[in-house]
Short mmCIF file of N, CA, C and O in Angstrom, two decimals:
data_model
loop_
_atom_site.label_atom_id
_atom_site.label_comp_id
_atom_site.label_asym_id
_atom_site.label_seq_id
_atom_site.Cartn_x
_atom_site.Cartn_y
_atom_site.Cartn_z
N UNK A 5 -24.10 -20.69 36.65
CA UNK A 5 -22.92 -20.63 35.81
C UNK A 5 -22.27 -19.26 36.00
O UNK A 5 -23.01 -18.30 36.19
N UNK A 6 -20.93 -19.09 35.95
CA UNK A 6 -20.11 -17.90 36.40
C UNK A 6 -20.30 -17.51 35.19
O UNK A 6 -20.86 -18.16 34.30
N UNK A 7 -19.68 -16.07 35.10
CA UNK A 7 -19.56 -15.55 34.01
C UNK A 7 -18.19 -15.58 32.96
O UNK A 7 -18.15 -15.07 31.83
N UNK A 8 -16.99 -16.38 33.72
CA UNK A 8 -16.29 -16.95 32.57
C UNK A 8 -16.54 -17.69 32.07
O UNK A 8 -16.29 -17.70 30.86
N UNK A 9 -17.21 -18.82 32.74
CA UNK A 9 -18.01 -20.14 31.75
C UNK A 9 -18.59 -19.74 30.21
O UNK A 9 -18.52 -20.51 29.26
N UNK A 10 -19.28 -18.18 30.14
CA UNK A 10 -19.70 -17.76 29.14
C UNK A 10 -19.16 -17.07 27.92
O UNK A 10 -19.79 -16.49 27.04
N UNK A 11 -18.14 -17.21 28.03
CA UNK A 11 -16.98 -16.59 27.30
C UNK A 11 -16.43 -17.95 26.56
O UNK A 11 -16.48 -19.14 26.85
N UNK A 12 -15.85 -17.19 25.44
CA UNK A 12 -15.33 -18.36 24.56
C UNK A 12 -14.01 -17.65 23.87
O UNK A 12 -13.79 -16.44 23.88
N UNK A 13 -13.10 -18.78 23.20
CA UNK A 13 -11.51 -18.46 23.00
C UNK A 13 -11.61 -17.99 21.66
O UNK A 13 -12.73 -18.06 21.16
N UNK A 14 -10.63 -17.50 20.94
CA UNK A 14 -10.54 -17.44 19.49
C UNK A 14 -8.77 -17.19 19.66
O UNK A 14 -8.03 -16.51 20.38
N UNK A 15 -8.62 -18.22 18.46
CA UNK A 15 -7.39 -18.55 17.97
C UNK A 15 -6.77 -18.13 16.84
O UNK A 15 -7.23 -18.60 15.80
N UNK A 16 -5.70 -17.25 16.72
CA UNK A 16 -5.48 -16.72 15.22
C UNK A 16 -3.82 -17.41 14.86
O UNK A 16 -2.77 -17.06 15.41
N UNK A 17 -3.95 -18.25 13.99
CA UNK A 17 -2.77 -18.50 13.32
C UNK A 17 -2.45 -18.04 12.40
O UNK A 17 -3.19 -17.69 11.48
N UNK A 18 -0.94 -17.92 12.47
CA UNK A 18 0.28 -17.55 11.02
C UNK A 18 1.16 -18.46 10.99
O UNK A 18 1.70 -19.23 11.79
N UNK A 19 1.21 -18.18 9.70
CA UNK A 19 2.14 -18.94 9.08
C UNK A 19 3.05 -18.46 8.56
O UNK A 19 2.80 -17.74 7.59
N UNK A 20 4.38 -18.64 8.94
CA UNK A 20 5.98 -17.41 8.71
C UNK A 20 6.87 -18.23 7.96
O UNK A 20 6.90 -19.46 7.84
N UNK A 21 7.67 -17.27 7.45
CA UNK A 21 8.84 -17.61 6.89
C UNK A 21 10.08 -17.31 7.99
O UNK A 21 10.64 -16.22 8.03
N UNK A 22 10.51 -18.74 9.12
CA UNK A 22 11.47 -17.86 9.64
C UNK A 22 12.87 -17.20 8.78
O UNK A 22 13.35 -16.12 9.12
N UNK A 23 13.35 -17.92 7.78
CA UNK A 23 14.32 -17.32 6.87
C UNK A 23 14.26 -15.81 6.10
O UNK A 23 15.15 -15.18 5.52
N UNK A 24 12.84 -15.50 6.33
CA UNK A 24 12.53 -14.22 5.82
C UNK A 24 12.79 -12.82 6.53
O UNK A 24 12.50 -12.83 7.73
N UNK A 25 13.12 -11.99 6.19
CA UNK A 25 12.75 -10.93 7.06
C UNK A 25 11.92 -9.90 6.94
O UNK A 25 11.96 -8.87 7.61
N UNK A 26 10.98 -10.24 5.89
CA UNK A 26 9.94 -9.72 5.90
C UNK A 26 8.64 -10.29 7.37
O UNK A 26 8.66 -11.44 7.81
N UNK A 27 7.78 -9.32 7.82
CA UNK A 27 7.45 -9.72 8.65
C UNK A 27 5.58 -10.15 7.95
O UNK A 27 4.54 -10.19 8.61
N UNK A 28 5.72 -10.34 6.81
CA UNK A 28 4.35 -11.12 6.00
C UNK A 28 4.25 -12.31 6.66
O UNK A 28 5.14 -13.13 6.84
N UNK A 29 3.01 -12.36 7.03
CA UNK A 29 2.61 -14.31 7.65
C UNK A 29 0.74 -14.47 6.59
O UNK A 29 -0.11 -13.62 6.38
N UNK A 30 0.79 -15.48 6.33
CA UNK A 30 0.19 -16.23 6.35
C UNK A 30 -0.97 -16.24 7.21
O UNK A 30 -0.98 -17.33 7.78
N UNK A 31 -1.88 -15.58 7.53
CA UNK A 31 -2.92 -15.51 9.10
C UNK A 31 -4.36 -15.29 7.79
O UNK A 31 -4.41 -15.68 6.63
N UNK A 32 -5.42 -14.45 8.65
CA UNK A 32 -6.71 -14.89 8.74
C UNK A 32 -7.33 -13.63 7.77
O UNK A 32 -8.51 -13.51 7.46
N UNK A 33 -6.41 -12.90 7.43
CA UNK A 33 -6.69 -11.68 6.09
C UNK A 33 -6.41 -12.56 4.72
O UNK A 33 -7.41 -12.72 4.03
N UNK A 34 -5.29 -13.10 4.29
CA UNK A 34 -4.99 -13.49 3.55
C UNK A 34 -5.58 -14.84 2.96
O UNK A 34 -5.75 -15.12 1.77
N UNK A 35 -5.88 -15.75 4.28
CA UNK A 35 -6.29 -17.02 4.32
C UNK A 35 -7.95 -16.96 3.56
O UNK A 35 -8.30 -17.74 2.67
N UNK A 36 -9.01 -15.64 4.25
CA UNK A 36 -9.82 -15.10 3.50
C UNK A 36 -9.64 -14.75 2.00
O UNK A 36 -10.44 -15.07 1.13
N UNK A 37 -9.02 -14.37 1.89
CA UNK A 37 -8.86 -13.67 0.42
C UNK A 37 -8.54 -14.90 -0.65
O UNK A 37 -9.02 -14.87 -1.79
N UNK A 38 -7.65 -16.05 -0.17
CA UNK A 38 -7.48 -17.26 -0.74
C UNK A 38 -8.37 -17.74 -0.97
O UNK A 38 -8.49 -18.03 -2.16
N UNK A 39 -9.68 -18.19 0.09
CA UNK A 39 -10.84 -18.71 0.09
C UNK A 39 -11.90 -17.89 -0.46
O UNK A 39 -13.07 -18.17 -0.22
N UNK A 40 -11.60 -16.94 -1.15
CA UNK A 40 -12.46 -15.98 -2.00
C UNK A 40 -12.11 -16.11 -3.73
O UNK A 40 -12.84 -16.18 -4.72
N UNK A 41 -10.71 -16.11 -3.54
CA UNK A 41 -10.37 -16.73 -5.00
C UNK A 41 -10.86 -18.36 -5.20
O UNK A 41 -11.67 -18.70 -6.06
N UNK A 42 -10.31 -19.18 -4.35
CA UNK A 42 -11.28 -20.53 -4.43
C UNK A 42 -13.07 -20.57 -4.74
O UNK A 42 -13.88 -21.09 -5.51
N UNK A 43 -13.03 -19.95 -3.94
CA UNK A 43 -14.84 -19.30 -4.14
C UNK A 43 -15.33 -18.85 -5.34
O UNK A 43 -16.18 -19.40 -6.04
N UNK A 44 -14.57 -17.49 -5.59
CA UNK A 44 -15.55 -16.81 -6.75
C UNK A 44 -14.29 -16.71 -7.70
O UNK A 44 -14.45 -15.74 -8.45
N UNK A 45 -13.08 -17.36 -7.95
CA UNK A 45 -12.48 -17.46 -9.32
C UNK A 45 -11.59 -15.95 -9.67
O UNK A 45 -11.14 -15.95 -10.81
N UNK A 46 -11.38 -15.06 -9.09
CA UNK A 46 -11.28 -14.44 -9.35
C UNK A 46 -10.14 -13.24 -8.43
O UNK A 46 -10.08 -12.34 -9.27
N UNK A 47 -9.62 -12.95 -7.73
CA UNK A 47 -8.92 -12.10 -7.31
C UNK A 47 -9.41 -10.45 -6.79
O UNK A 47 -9.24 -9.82 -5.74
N UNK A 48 -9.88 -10.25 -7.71
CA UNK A 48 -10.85 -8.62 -8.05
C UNK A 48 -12.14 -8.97 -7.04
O UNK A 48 -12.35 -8.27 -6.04
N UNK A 49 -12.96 -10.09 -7.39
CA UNK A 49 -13.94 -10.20 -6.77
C UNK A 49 -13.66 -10.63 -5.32
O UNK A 49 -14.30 -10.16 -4.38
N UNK A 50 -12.80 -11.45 -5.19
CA UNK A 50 -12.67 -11.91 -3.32
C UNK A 50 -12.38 -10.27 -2.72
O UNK A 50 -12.77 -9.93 -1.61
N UNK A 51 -11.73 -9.46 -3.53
CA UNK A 51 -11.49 -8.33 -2.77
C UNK A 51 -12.38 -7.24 -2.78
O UNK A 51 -12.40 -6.40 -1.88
N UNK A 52 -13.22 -7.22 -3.88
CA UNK A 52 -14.36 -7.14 -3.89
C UNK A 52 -15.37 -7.00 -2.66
O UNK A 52 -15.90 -6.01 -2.17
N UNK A 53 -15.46 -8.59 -2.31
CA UNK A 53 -16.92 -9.08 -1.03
C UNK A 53 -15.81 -8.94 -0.02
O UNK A 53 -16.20 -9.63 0.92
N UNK A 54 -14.63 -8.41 0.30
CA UNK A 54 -14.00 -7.64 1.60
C UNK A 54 -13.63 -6.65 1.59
O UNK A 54 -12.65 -6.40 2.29
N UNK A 55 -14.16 -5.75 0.89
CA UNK A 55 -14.69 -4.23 0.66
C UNK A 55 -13.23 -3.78 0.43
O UNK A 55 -12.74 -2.83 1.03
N UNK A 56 -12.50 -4.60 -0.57
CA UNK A 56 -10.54 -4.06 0.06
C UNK A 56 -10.58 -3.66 -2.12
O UNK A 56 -11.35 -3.95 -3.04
N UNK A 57 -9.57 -3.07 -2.03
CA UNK A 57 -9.47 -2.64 -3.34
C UNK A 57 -8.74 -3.51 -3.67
O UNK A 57 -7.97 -4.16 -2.96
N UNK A 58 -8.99 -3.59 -5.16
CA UNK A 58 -7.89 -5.06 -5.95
C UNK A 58 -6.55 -4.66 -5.72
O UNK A 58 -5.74 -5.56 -5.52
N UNK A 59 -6.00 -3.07 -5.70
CA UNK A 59 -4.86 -2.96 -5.97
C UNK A 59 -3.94 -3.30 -4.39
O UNK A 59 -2.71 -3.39 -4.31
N UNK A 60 -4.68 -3.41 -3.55
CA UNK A 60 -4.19 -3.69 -2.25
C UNK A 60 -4.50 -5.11 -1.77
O UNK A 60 -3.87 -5.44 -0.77
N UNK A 61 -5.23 -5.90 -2.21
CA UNK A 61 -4.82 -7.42 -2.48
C UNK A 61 -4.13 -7.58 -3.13
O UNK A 61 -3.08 -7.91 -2.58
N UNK A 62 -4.08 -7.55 -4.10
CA UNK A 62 -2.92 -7.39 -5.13
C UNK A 62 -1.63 -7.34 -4.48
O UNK A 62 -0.79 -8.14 -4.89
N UNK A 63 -1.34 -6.62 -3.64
CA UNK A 63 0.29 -6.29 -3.05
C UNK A 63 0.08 -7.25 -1.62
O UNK A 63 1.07 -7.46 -0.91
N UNK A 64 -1.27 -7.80 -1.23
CA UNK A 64 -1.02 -8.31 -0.13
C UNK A 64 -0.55 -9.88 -0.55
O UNK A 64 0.12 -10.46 0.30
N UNK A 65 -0.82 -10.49 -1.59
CA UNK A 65 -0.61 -11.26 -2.46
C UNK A 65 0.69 -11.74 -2.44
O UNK A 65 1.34 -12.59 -1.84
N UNK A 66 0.87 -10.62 -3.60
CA UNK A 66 2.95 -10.74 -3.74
C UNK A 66 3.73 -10.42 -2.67
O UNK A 66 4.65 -11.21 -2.44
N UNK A 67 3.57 -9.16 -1.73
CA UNK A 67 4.41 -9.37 -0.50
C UNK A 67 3.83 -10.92 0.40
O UNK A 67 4.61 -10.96 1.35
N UNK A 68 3.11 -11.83 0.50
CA UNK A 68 3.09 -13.05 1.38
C UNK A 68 3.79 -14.21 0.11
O UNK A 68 4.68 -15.04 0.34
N UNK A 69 3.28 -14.02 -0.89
CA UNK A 69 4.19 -14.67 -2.02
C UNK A 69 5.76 -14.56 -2.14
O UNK A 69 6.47 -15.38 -2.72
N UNK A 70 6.11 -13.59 -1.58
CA UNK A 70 8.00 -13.10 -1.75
C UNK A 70 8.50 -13.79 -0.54
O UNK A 70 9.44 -14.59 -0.57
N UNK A 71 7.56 -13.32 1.00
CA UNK A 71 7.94 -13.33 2.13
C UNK A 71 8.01 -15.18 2.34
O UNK A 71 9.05 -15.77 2.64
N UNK A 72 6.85 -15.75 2.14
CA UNK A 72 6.85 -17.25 2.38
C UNK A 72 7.41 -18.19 1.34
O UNK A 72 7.61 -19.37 1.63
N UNK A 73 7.75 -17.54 -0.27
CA UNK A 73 8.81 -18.63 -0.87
C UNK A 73 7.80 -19.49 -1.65
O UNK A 73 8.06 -20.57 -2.19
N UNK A 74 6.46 -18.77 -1.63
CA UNK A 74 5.41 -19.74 -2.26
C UNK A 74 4.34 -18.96 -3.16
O UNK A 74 3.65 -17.97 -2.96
N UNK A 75 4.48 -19.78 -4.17
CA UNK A 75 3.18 -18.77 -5.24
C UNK A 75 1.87 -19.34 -4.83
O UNK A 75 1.87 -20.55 -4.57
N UNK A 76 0.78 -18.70 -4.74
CA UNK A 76 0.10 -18.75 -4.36
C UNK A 76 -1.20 -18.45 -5.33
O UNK A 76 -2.12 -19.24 -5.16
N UNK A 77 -1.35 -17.72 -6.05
CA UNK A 77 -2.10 -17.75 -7.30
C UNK A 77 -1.67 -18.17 -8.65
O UNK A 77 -0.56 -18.09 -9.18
N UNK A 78 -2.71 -18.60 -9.09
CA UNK A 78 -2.37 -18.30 -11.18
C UNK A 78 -3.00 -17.39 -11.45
O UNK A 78 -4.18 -17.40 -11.10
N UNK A 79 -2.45 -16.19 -12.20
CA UNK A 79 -3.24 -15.50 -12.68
C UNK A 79 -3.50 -15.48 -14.11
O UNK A 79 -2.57 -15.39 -14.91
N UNK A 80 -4.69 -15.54 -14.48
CA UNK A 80 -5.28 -15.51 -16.10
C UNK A 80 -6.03 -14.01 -16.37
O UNK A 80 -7.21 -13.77 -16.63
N UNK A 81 -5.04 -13.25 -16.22
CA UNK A 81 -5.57 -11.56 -16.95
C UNK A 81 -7.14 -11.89 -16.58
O UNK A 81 -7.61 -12.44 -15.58
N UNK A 82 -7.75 -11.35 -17.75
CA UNK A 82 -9.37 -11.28 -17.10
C UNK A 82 -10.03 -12.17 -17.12
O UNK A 82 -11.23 -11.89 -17.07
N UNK A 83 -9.75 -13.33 -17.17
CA UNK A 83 -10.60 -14.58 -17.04
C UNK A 83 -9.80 -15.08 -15.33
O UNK A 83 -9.61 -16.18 -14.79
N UNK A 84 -9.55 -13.86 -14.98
CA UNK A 84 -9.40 -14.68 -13.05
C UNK A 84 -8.10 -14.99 -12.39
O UNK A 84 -6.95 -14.61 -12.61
N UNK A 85 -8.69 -15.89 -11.42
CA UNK A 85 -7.23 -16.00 -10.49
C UNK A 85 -7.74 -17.40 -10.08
O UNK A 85 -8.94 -17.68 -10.04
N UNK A 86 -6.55 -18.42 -9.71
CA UNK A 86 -7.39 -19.75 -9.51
C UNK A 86 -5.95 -20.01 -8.61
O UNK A 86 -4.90 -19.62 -9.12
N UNK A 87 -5.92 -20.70 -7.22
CA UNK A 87 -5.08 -21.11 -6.40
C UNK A 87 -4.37 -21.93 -6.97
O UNK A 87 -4.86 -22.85 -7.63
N UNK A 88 -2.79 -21.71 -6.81
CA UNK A 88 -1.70 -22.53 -7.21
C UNK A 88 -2.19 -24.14 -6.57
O UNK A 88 -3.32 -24.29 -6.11
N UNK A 89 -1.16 -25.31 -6.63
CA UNK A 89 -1.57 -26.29 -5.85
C UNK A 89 -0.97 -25.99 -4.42
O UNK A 89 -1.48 -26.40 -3.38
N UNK A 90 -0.14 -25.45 -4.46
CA UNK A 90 0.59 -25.30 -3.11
C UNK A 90 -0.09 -24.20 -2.27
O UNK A 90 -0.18 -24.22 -1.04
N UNK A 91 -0.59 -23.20 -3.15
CA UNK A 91 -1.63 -22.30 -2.44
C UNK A 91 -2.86 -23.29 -2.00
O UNK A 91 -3.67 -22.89 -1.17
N UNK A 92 -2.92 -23.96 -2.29
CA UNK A 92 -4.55 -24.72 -2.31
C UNK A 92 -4.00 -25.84 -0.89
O UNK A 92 -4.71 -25.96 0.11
N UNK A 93 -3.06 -26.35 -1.00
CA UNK A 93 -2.38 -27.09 0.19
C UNK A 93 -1.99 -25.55 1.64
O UNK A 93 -2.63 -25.43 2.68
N UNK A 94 -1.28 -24.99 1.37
CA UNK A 94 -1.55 -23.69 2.15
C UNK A 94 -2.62 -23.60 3.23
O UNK A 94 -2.46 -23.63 4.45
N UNK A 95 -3.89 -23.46 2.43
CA UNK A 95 -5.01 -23.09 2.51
C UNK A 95 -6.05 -23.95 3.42
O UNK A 95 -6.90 -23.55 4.21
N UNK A 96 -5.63 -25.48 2.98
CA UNK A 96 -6.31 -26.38 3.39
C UNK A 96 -5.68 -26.49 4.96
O UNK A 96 -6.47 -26.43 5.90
N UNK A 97 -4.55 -26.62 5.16
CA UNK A 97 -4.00 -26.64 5.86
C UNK A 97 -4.18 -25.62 7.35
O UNK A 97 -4.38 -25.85 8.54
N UNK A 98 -4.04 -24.68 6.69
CA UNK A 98 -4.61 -23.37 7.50
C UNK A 98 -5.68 -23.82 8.44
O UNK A 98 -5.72 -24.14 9.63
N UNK A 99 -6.86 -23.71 7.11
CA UNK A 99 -8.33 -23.95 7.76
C UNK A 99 -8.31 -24.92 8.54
O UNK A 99 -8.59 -24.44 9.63
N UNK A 100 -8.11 -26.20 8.68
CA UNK A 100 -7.85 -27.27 9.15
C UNK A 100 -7.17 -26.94 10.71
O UNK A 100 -7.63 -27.40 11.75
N UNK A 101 -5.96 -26.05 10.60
CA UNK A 101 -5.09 -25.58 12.22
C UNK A 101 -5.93 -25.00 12.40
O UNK A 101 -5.68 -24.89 13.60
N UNK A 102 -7.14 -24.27 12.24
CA UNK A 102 -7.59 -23.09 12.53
C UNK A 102 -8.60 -23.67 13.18
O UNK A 102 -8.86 -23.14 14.27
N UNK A 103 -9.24 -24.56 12.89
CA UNK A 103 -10.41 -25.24 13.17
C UNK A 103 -10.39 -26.20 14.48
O UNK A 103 -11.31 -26.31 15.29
N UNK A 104 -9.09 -26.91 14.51
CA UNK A 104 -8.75 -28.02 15.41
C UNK A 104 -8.04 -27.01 16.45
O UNK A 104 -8.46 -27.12 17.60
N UNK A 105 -7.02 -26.03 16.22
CA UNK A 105 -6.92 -25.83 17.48
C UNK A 105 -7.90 -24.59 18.16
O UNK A 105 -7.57 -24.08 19.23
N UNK A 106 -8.76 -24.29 17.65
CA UNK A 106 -10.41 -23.45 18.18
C UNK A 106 -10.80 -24.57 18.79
O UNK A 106 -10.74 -24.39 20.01
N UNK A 107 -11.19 -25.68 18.53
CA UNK A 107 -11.75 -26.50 19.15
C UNK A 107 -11.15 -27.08 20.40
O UNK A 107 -11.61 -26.98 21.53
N UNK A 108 -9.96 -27.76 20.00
CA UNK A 108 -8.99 -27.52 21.14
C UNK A 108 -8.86 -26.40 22.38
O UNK A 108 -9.37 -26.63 23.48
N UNK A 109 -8.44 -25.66 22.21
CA UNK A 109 -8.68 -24.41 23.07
C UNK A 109 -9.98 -23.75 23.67
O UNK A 109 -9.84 -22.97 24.61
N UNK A 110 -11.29 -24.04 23.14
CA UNK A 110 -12.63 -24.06 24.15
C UNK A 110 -12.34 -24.98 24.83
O UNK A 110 -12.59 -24.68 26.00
N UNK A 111 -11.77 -26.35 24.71
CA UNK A 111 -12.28 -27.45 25.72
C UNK A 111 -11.17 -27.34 26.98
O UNK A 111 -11.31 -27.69 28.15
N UNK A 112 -9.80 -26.61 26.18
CA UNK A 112 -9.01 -26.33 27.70
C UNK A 112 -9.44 -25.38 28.27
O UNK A 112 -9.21 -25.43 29.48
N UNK A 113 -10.11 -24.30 27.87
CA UNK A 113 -10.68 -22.89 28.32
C UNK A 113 -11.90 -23.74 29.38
O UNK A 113 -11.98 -23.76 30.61
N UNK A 114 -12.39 -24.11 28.79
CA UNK A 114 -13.59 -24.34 29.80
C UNK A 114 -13.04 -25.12 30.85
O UNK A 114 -13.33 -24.91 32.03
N UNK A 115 -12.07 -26.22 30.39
CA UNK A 115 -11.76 -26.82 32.02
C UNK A 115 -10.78 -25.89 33.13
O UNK A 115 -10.83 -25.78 34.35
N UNK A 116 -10.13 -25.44 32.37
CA UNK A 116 -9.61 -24.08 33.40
C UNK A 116 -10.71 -23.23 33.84
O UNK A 116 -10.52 -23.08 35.04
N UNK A 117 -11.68 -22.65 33.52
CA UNK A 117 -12.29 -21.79 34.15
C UNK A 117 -13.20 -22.59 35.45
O UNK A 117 -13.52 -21.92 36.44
N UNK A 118 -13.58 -24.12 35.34
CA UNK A 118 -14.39 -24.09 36.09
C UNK A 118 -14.43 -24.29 37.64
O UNK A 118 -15.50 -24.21 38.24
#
């Protein structure tokens, strides 16, 4: 086996607002931090277990919230943060492109290399 055979692809999607001109997307920081509020309920804590300070999720939040036209959390003061539905569609969505075209893209990677 060559040594590209041993190599593998990774795929990073965003998700943009072309009407925006903010240049906030939707990609694989944020998509985490979503799936941390889904997870542990909370906002503080997803940023928390990604060593990021609340006050800078916090702004990564509302600038992808302004930029894409979509709320994306509820927030309940100290009882948490719980994904909008459209954040939760967002999200699903994401993971889902993220997943199919990784998979996708090893199987063209490998037939090109061999």
């Amino acid at each position: 086996m060559g040594q590209l055979q041993k190599l593998s692809t990774v795929v990073r999607i965003n998700v943009t607002n072309p009407a925006s001109e903010n240049k906030s997307a939707f990609g694989p920081g944020i998509a985490a931090l979503c799936e941390g509020v889904r997870n542990q309920g909370s906002l503080n804590a997803a940023a928390k277990s990604m060593r990021m300070a609340y006050s800078k999720a916090w702004r990564i939040i509302k600038d992808t919230e302004e930029t894409l036209g979509v709320q994306l959390l509820l927030r309940d003061g100290a009882h948490g943060s719980t994904l909008t539905e459209e954040g939760n569609r967002l999200l699903d969505a994401y993971l889902t492109l993220q997943q199919r075209l990784g998979e996708e893209a090893e199987k063209l990677y490998a037939e090109l290399v061999r």
